[in-house]
Amino acid sequence: MTDPSSLKPWQWPESHWRQRVNKVRAGRTLAPAWPDGKRCAVALSFDVDHETNELRDGGKSLGRLSWGQYGHRQGMPRILKLLAEHDVPASFYVPAVVAMLYPDEQRAVVAAGHEIGIHGWIHELNSVLPAESERDLMLRSADALERITGTRPVGLRTPSWDYSDATLAIIREMGLLYDSSLMADDTPYELLEDGAPTGVVEIPVEWIRDDAPYFMMSRFEGLRPHIGPEDVLAIFMREFEGAYREGGLFQLTMHPHIIGYRSRLWIVEELIRAAKAKGDVWFATHADIAAHAATAL
């Protein structure tokens, strides 16, 4: 029998492309009524990448490393201050290297009542790692975050939302409650592996609800911010209003070194104000959303 890996995709037998599609897939929707009669849930999250965006590729650019440090020096204090002023919880996904560089920052996050989640060791790409290396880094990352913060993470966001064939199996081995790296729905759902239910809750992400695609910048490539903060707010607000109308979930992914500037952080405040003005919105961490969704399993 011909090895499918030697074939072009259009030559694959049906069994092969079905196996590829079914490796990790969305299962049943997990949408129990929100607590206390709330109509909509809002889950804010921040990927605290800092210097690891440069370090993960072996980069030595001092300029890009300083950009990451800005996330610690200015972005995180502004974000934590804003969340405290509005009494809103959030989830922070932290590479272990960042946690070791800035342990007091992570302790401050937990002390303020926010969630810390796994975000890789050095923001590595899982899909290029041997399975055993990925497993080792995941376990070491969880251990490092627990050692530094005193709390063991219950959720994962893979760096760059990058999944390997081994990622979900490692999540299950670690007994994590949820993942937040995939994009099959707007609503929490159960992950399937090879067609079988896993009991792992997915809190779906989307590039539309991420600050990076709108604001990323590279001097030596054609990558430039192409719309202004007001336009980004308009997109996020339409996503929130749609979630509210549907009685669903509004999940947002941000980065301290991107959203944390004086000309951008007001976007988050405007969203919080608009959601609070509804009077029946549940602000929750991703862990709280996942625990609630899991009651439908």
Coordinates of N, CA and C in Angstrom, one line a residue, residues 11-191:
Q11 N -4.3 13.2 -3.9 CA -4.2 11.8 -4.1 C -4.5 10.9 -2.9
W12 N -4.7 11.6 -1.7 CA -4.9 10.9 -0.5 C -6.1 10.0 -0.6
P13 N -6.1 8.8 0.0 CA -7.3 8.0 0.1 C -8.2 8.6 1.1
E14 N -9.5 8.3 1.0 CA -10.5 9.0 1.9 C -10.2 8.7 3.4
S15 N -9.7 7.5 3.7 CA -9.4 7.2 5.1 C -8.3 8.1 5.7
H16 N -7.4 8.6 4.8 CA -6.3 9.4 5.3 C -6.8 10.8 5.6
W17 N -7.6 11.4 4.6 CA -8.0 12.8 4.9 C -9.0 12.9 6.0
R18 N -9.8 11.8 6.1 CA -10.8 11.8 7.3 C -10.0 11.7 8.6
Q19 N -9.0 10.9 8.6 CA -8.2 10.8 9.9 C -7.5 12.1 10.2
R20 N -7.0 12.8 9.2 CA -6.4 14.1 9.4 C -7.4 15.1 10.0
V21 N -8.6 15.2 9.4 CA -9.6 16.1 9.8 C -10.1 15.8 11.3
N22 N -10.2 14.5 11.6 CA -10.8 14.1 12.9 C -9.8 14.0 14.0
K23 N -8.5 14.3 13.8 CA -7.5 14.2 14.9 C -7.9 15.0 16.1
V24 N -8.2 16.3 15.9 CA -8.7 17.2 17.0 C -9.9 18.0 16.3
R25 N -11.1 17.8 16.9 CA -12.3 18.4 16.3 C -13.3 18.8 17.4
A26 N -14.1 19.8 17.0 CA -15.2 20.2 17.9 C -16.2 19.2 18.1
G27 N -16.6 18.9 19.3 CA -17.7 18.1 19.6 C -18.9 18.8 20.0
R28 N -19.6 18.4 21.0 CA -20.9 19.0 21.4 C -20.7 20.4 22.0
T29 N -21.6 21.3 21.7 CA -21.6 22.6 22.2 C -21.9 22.5 23.7
L30 N -21.2 23.3 24.5 CA -21.3 23.4 25.9 C -21.8 24.8 26.3
A31 N -23.2 24.9 26.4 CA -23.7 26.2 26.6 C -24.9 26.2 27.6
P32 N -24.5 25.8 28.8 CA -25.6 25.9 29.9 C -25.9 27.4 30.1
A33 N -27.1 27.7 30.7 CA -27.5 29.1 31.0 C -26.4 29.7 31.9
W34 N -26.1 31.0 31.6 CA -25.1 31.6 32.4 C -25.5 31.8 33.8
P35 N -24.6 31.9 34.8 CA -25.0 32.0 36.2 C -25.8 33.3 36.5
D36 N -26.6 33.1 37.5 CA -27.4 34.3 38.1 C -28.2 35.0 37.0
G37 N -28.7 34.3 36.1 CA -29.6 34.9 35.1 C -28.9 35.8 34.1
K38 N -27.5 35.8 34.0 CA -26.8 36.7 33.1 C -27.1 36.3 31.7
R39 N -27.2 37.3 30.8 CA -27.5 37.0 29.4 C -26.2 36.6 28.6
C40 N -25.1 37.2 29.0 CA -23.9 37.1 28.2 C -22.7 36.9 29.1
A41 N -21.6 36.3 28.6 CA -20.4 36.2 29.4 C -19.3 36.9 28.6
V42 N -18.4 37.6 29.4 CA -17.2 38.3 28.8 C -16.0 37.7 29.4
A43 N -15.1 37.2 28.6 CA -13.8 36.6 29.1 C -12.7 37.3 28.4
L44 N -12.0 38.2 29.2 CA -10.8 39.0 28.7 C -9.6 38.2 29.0
S45 N -8.7 38.2 28.0 CA -7.4 37.4 28.3 C -6.2 38.2 27.7
F46 N -5.1 38.0 28.3 CA -3.8 38.6 27.9 C -2.7 37.6 27.8
D47 N -2.1 37.5 26.6 CA -0.9 36.6 26.4 C 0.3 37.4 26.8
V48 N 0.9 37.1 27.9 CA 2.0 37.9 28.5 C 3.4 37.4 27.9
D49 N 3.6 37.6 26.6 CA 4.7 37.1 25.9 C 6.0 37.8 26.2
H50 N 6.0 39.1 26.4 CA 7.2 39.9 26.7 C 8.3 39.5 25.8
E51 N 9.5 39.2 26.3 CA 10.7 39.0 25.4 C 10.7 37.7 24.7
T52 N 9.8 36.8 25.0 CA 9.8 35.4 24.4 C 9.5 35.4 22.9
N53 N 8.8 36.4 22.4 CA 8.5 36.5 21.0 C 9.8 36.6 20.2
E54 N 10.8 37.2 20.8 CA 12.1 37.3 20.1 C 13.0 36.1 20.5
L55 N 12.9 35.6 21.7 CA 13.8 34.5 22.2 C 13.4 33.2 21.6
R56 N 12.2 33.0 21.3 CA 11.8 31.6 20.8 C 12.4 31.2 19.5
D57 N 12.7 32.2 18.7 CA 13.4 31.9 17.4 C 14.9 32.1 17.5
G58 N 15.4 32.2 18.7 CA 16.9 32.5 18.8 C 17.3 33.9 18.5
G59 N 16.3 34.8 18.4 CA 16.6 36.2 18.0 C 17.4 36.9 19.0
K60 N 18.2 37.8 18.5 CA 19.1 38.6 19.3 C 18.9 40.1 19.2
S61 N 17.7 40.5 18.6 CA 17.5 41.9 18.4 C 17.2 42.6 19.7
L62 N 18.1 43.5 20.1 CA 17.9 44.2 21.4 C 16.6 45.1 21.3
G63 N 16.4 45.6 20.1 CA 15.2 46.4 19.9 C 13.9 45.7 20.2
R64 N 13.8 44.4 19.6 CA 12.6 43.6 19.9 C 12.5 43.1 21.3
L65 N 13.7 42.9 21.9 CA 13.7 42.5 23.3 C 13.1 43.6 24.2
S66 N 13.5 44.8 23.8 CA 13.0 46.0 24.6 C 11.5 46.2 24.4
W67 N 11.0 45.9 23.2 CA 9.6 45.9 23.0 C 8.9 45.0 23.9
G68 N 9.4 43.8 24.1 CA 8.9 42.9 25.0 C 8.9 43.4 26.4
Q69 N 10.0 44.0 26.8 CA 10.1 44.5 28.2 C 9.1 45.6 28.4
Y70 N 8.7 46.4 27.4 CA 7.7 47.4 27.5 C 6.4 46.8 28.1
G71 N 6.1 45.5 27.6 CA 4.9 44.9 28.1 C 5.0 44.7 29.6
H72 N 6.1 44.5 30.2 CA 6.3 44.4 31.6 C 6.3 45.7 32.3
R73 N 7.0 46.7 31.8 CA 7.2 47.9 32.5 C 6.0 48.8 32.4
Q74 N 5.3 48.8 31.3 CA 4.2 49.7 31.1 C 2.8 49.0 30.9
G75 N 2.9 48.0 30.0 CA 1.6 47.3 29.6 C 0.9 46.7 30.8
M76 N 1.6 45.8 31.5 CA 1.0 45.1 32.6 C 0.5 46.0 33.8
P77 N 1.3 47.0 34.2 CA 0.8 47.9 35.3 C -0.5 48.6 34.8
R78 N -0.5 49.0 33.6 CA -1.7 49.7 33.1 C -2.9 48.8 33.1
I79 N -2.7 47.6 32.6 CA -3.8 46.6 32.5 C -4.3 46.2 33.8
L80 N -3.4 45.9 34.8 CA -3.8 45.5 36.1 C -4.6 46.7 36.8
K81 N -4.1 47.9 36.6 CA -4.8 49.1 37.2 C -6.2 49.2 36.6
L82 N -6.3 49.1 35.3 CA -7.6 49.2 34.7 C -8.6 48.1 35.2
L83 N -8.1 46.9 35.2 CA -9.0 45.8 35.7 C -9.4 46.0 37.1
A84 N -8.5 46.5 38.0 CA -8.8 46.8 39.4 C -9.9 47.9 39.5
E85 N -9.7 48.9 38.7 CA -10.6 50.1 38.8 C -12.1 49.7 38.4
H86 N -12.2 48.7 37.5 CA -13.5 48.2 37.1 C -13.9 46.9 37.7
D87 N -13.1 46.4 38.6 CA -13.4 45.1 39.3 C -13.7 44.0 38.4
V88 N -12.9 43.8 37.4 CA -13.1 42.8 36.3 C -12.0 41.8 36.4
P89 N -12.3 40.5 36.4 CA -11.3 39.5 36.4 C -10.8 39.2 34.9
A90 N -9.6 38.6 34.8 CA -9.1 38.3 33.5 C -8.2 37.1 33.6
S91 N -7.9 36.5 32.5 CA -6.9 35.4 32.4 C -5.7 35.8 31.7
F92 N -4.5 35.4 32.3 CA -3.2 35.8 31.8 C -2.5 34.5 31.4
Y93 N -2.0 34.4 30.2 CA -1.3 33.2 29.7 C 0.2 33.5 29.6
V94 N 1.0 32.8 30.4 CA 2.3 33.3 30.6 C 3.4 32.2 30.3
P95 N 4.3 32.4 29.3 CA 5.4 31.5 29.1 C 6.2 31.3 30.4
A96 N 6.7 30.1 30.6 CA 7.5 29.9 31.9 C 8.7 30.8 31.9
V97 N 9.3 31.1 30.8 CA 10.5 32.0 30.8 C 10.1 33.4 31.3
V98 N 9.0 33.8 30.9 CA 8.5 35.2 31.3 C 8.2 35.1 32.8
A99 N 7.6 34.1 33.3 CA 7.3 34.0 34.7 C 8.6 34.0 35.5
M100 N 9.7 33.4 35.0 CA 10.9 33.3 35.7 C 11.7 34.7 35.6
L101 N 11.5 35.4 34.5 CA 12.1 36.7 34.4 C 11.4 37.7 35.3
Y102 N 10.0 37.6 35.5 CA 9.3 38.5 36.2 C 8.3 37.8 37.2
P103 N 8.9 37.1 38.2 CA 8.0 36.4 39.2 C 7.1 37.3 39.9
D104 N 7.5 38.5 40.3 CA 6.6 39.3 41.1 C 5.4 39.8 40.3
E105 N 5.6 39.9 39.0 CA 4.5 40.3 38.1 C 3.4 39.2 38.2
Q106 N 3.8 38.0 38.1 CA 2.8 36.9 38.1 C 2.2 36.7 39.5
R107 N 2.9 36.9 40.5 CA 2.3 36.9 41.9 C 1.3 38.0 42.0
A108 N 1.6 39.2 41.4 CA 0.7 40.3 41.5 C -0.6 40.0 40.8
V109 N -0.5 39.3 39.6 CA -1.7 38.9 38.9 C -2.6 38.0 39.7
V110 N -2.0 37.0 40.3 CA -2.8 36.0 41.1 C -3.3 36.7 42.4
A111 N -2.5 37.6 43.0 CA -3.0 38.3 44.2 C -4.2 39.2 43.9
A112 N -4.3 39.7 42.7 CA -5.4 40.5 42.3 C -6.7 39.7 41.9
G113 N -6.6 38.4 42.0 CA -7.7 37.5 41.7 C -7.9 37.1 40.3
H114 N -6.8 37.3 39.5 CA -6.9 36.8 38.1 C -6.3 35.4 37.9
E115 N -6.5 34.9 36.7 CA -6.1 33.5 36.4 C -4.7 33.6 35.7
I116 N -3.8 32.6 36.0 CA -2.6 32.4 35.3 C -2.8 31.1 34.5
G117 N -2.5 31.1 33.2 CA -2.6 29.9 32.4 C -1.3 29.6 31.7
I118 N -1.1 28.3 31.3 CA 0.1 27.9 30.6 C 0.1 28.5 29.2
H119 N 1.3 28.9 28.8 CA 1.5 29.5 27.5 C 2.9 29.1 26.9
G120 N 3.2 27.8 27.2 CA 4.5 27.3 26.7 C 5.6 27.6 27.6
W121 N 6.8 27.2 27.2 CA 8.0 27.4 27.9 C 8.7 28.7 27.5
I122 N 9.0 28.9 26.2 CA 9.6 30.1 25.7 C 8.9 30.5 24.5
H123 N 7.5 30.3 24.4 CA 6.7 30.7 23.3 C 7.0 29.9 22.1
E124 N 7.4 28.6 22.3 CA 7.8 27.7 21.2 C 6.6 27.3 20.4
L125 N 6.8 26.8 19.1 CA 5.8 26.3 18.3 C 5.7 24.8 18.5
N126 N 4.6 24.3 19.0 CA 4.4 22.9 19.2 C 4.5 22.1 18.0
S127 N 4.0 22.6 16.9 CA 4.0 21.7 15.6 C 5.3 21.4 15.1
V128 N 6.4 22.0 15.5 CA 7.7 21.7 15.0 C 8.5 20.9 16.1
L129 N 7.9 20.6 17.2 CA 8.6 19.9 18.3 C 8.4 18.4 18.2
P130 N 9.4 17.5 18.6 CA 9.1 16.1 18.8 C 8.1 16.0 20.0
A131 N 7.2 15.0 19.9 CA 6.1 14.9 20.9 C 6.7 14.9 22.3
E132 N 7.8 14.2 22.6 CA 8.4 14.1 23.9 C 8.9 15.5 24.4
S133 N 9.4 16.2 23.5 CA 9.9 17.6 23.9 C 8.7 18.5 24.2
E134 N 7.7 18.4 23.4 CA 6.5 19.2 23.8 C 5.9 18.8 25.1
R135 N 5.8 17.5 25.4 CA 5.3 17.1 26.7 C 6.2 17.6 27.8
D136 N 7.5 17.5 27.7 CA 8.5 17.9 28.7 C 8.3 19.4 29.0
L137 N 8.2 20.2 27.9 CA 8.1 21.6 28.1 C 6.7 22.0 28.8
M138 N 5.7 21.3 28.4 CA 4.4 21.6 29.0 C 4.4 21.3 30.5
L139 N 4.9 20.2 30.9 CA 5.0 19.8 32.3 C 5.9 20.7 33.1
R140 N 7.0 21.1 32.5 CA 7.9 22.0 33.2 C 7.3 23.4 33.3
S141 N 6.5 23.8 32.3 CA 5.9 25.1 32.3 C 4.9 25.2 33.5
A142 N 4.0 24.1 33.6 CA 3.1 24.1 34.7 C 3.7 24.1 36.0
D143 N 4.8 23.3 36.1 CA 5.5 23.3 37.4 C 6.1 24.7 37.8
A144 N 6.7 25.3 36.8 CA 7.3 26.7 37.0 C 6.2 27.7 37.5
L145 N 5.1 27.7 36.8 CA 4.0 28.6 37.1 C 3.5 28.3 38.5
E146 N 3.4 27.1 38.9 CA 2.9 26.7 40.2 C 3.9 27.1 41.3
R147 N 5.2 26.9 41.0 CA 6.2 27.2 42.0 C 6.3 28.7 42.2
I148 N 6.1 29.5 41.2 CA 6.2 30.9 41.3 C 5.0 31.6 41.9
T149 N 3.8 31.1 41.5 CA 2.5 31.7 41.9 C 1.8 31.0 43.1
G150 N 2.2 29.8 43.3 CA 1.5 29.0 44.4 C 0.2 28.4 43.9
T151 N -0.1 28.6 42.6 CA -1.4 28.0 42.1 C -1.0 27.2 40.8
R152 N -1.5 26.0 40.7 CA -1.3 25.2 39.5 C -2.3 25.6 38.4
P153 N -1.9 25.9 37.2 CA -2.8 26.2 36.1 C -3.7 25.1 35.8
V154 N -4.9 25.5 35.4 CA -5.9 24.5 34.9 C -6.2 24.6 33.4
G155 N -5.6 25.6 32.8 CA -5.9 25.8 31.4 C -4.6 26.1 30.6
L156 N -4.7 25.9 29.3 CA -3.6 26.1 28.4 C -4.1 27.0 27.2
R157 N -3.2 27.9 26.8 CA -3.3 28.5 25.5 C -1.9 28.3 24.8
T158 N -1.9 27.5 23.7 CA -0.7 27.2 23.1 C -0.1 28.5 22.5
P159 N 1.2 28.6 22.5 CA 1.9 29.8 21.9 C 1.5 29.9 20.4
S160 N 1.1 31.0 20.0 CA 0.7 31.3 18.7 C -0.5 30.4 18.2
W161 N -1.2 29.9 19.2 CA -2.4 29.0 19.0 C -2.0 27.8 18.1
D162 N -0.7 27.3 18.3 CA -0.2 26.3 17.4 C -0.3 24.9 18.1
Y163 N -0.9 24.0 17.3 CA -1.3 22.7 17.8 C -0.5 21.6 17.1
S164 N 0.0 20.6 17.8 CA 0.6 19.4 17.2 C -0.4 18.3 17.3
D165 N 0.0 17.2 16.7 CA -0.9 16.0 16.9 C -0.8 15.4 18.3
A166 N 0.2 15.9 19.1 CA 0.3 15.4 20.5 C -0.3 16.3 21.5
T167 N -0.6 17.5 21.1 CA -1.0 18.5 22.1 C -2.2 18.1 23.0
L168 N -3.3 17.6 22.4 CA -4.4 17.3 23.1 C -4.2 16.1 24.0
A169 N -3.4 15.1 23.6 CA -3.1 14.0 24.4 C -2.3 14.4 25.7
I170 N -1.4 15.4 25.5 CA -0.7 15.9 26.7 C -1.6 16.7 27.6
I171 N -2.5 17.5 27.1 CA -3.5 18.2 27.9 C -4.3 17.2 28.7
R172 N -4.7 16.1 28.1 CA -5.5 15.1 28.8 C -4.6 14.4 29.9
E173 N -3.4 14.1 29.6 CA -2.5 13.5 30.6 C -2.3 14.4 31.8
M174 N -2.2 15.7 31.5 CA -2.0 16.6 32.6 C -3.3 16.9 33.4
G175 N -4.4 16.4 32.9 CA -5.6 16.7 33.6 C -6.1 18.1 33.6
L176 N -5.8 18.8 32.5 CA -6.2 20.2 32.4 C -7.7 20.3 32.2
L177 N -8.3 21.3 32.7 CA -9.8 21.5 32.5 C -10.1 22.0 31.1
Y178 N -9.3 22.8 30.6 CA -9.7 23.4 29.3 C -8.4 23.8 28.5
D179 N -8.7 24.1 27.2 CA -7.8 24.7 26.3 C -8.4 25.9 25.7
S180 N -7.6 26.9 25.2 CA -8.1 28.1 24.6 C -7.2 28.5 23.5
S181 N -7.2 27.6 22.4 CA -6.2 27.8 21.3 C -6.9 27.6 19.9
L182 N -8.1 27.1 19.9 CA -8.7 26.7 18.6 C -9.9 27.5 18.3
M183 N -10.4 27.3 17.0 CA -11.4 28.3 16.5 C -12.6 27.8 15.8
A184 N -13.1 26.6 16.3 CA -14.2 26.0 15.6 C -15.6 26.6 15.9
D185 N -15.7 27.5 16.9 CA -17.0 28.0 17.2 C -16.8 29.3 18.0
D186 N -17.9 30.0 18.3 CA -17.9 31.2 19.2 C -18.2 30.8 20.6
T187 N -18.7 29.6 20.8 CA -19.3 29.1 22.1 C -18.4 28.0 22.6
P188 N -18.2 27.8 23.9 CA -17.4 26.7 24.4 C -17.9 25.4 23.9
Y189 N -17.0 24.5 23.7 CA -17.4 23.1 23.2 C -16.4 22.1 23.7
E190 N -16.8 20.8 23.6 CA -16.0 19.7 24.1 C -15.1 19.3 22.9
L191 N -13.8 19.1 23.2 CA -12.9 18.6 22.2 C -13.0 17.1 22.0

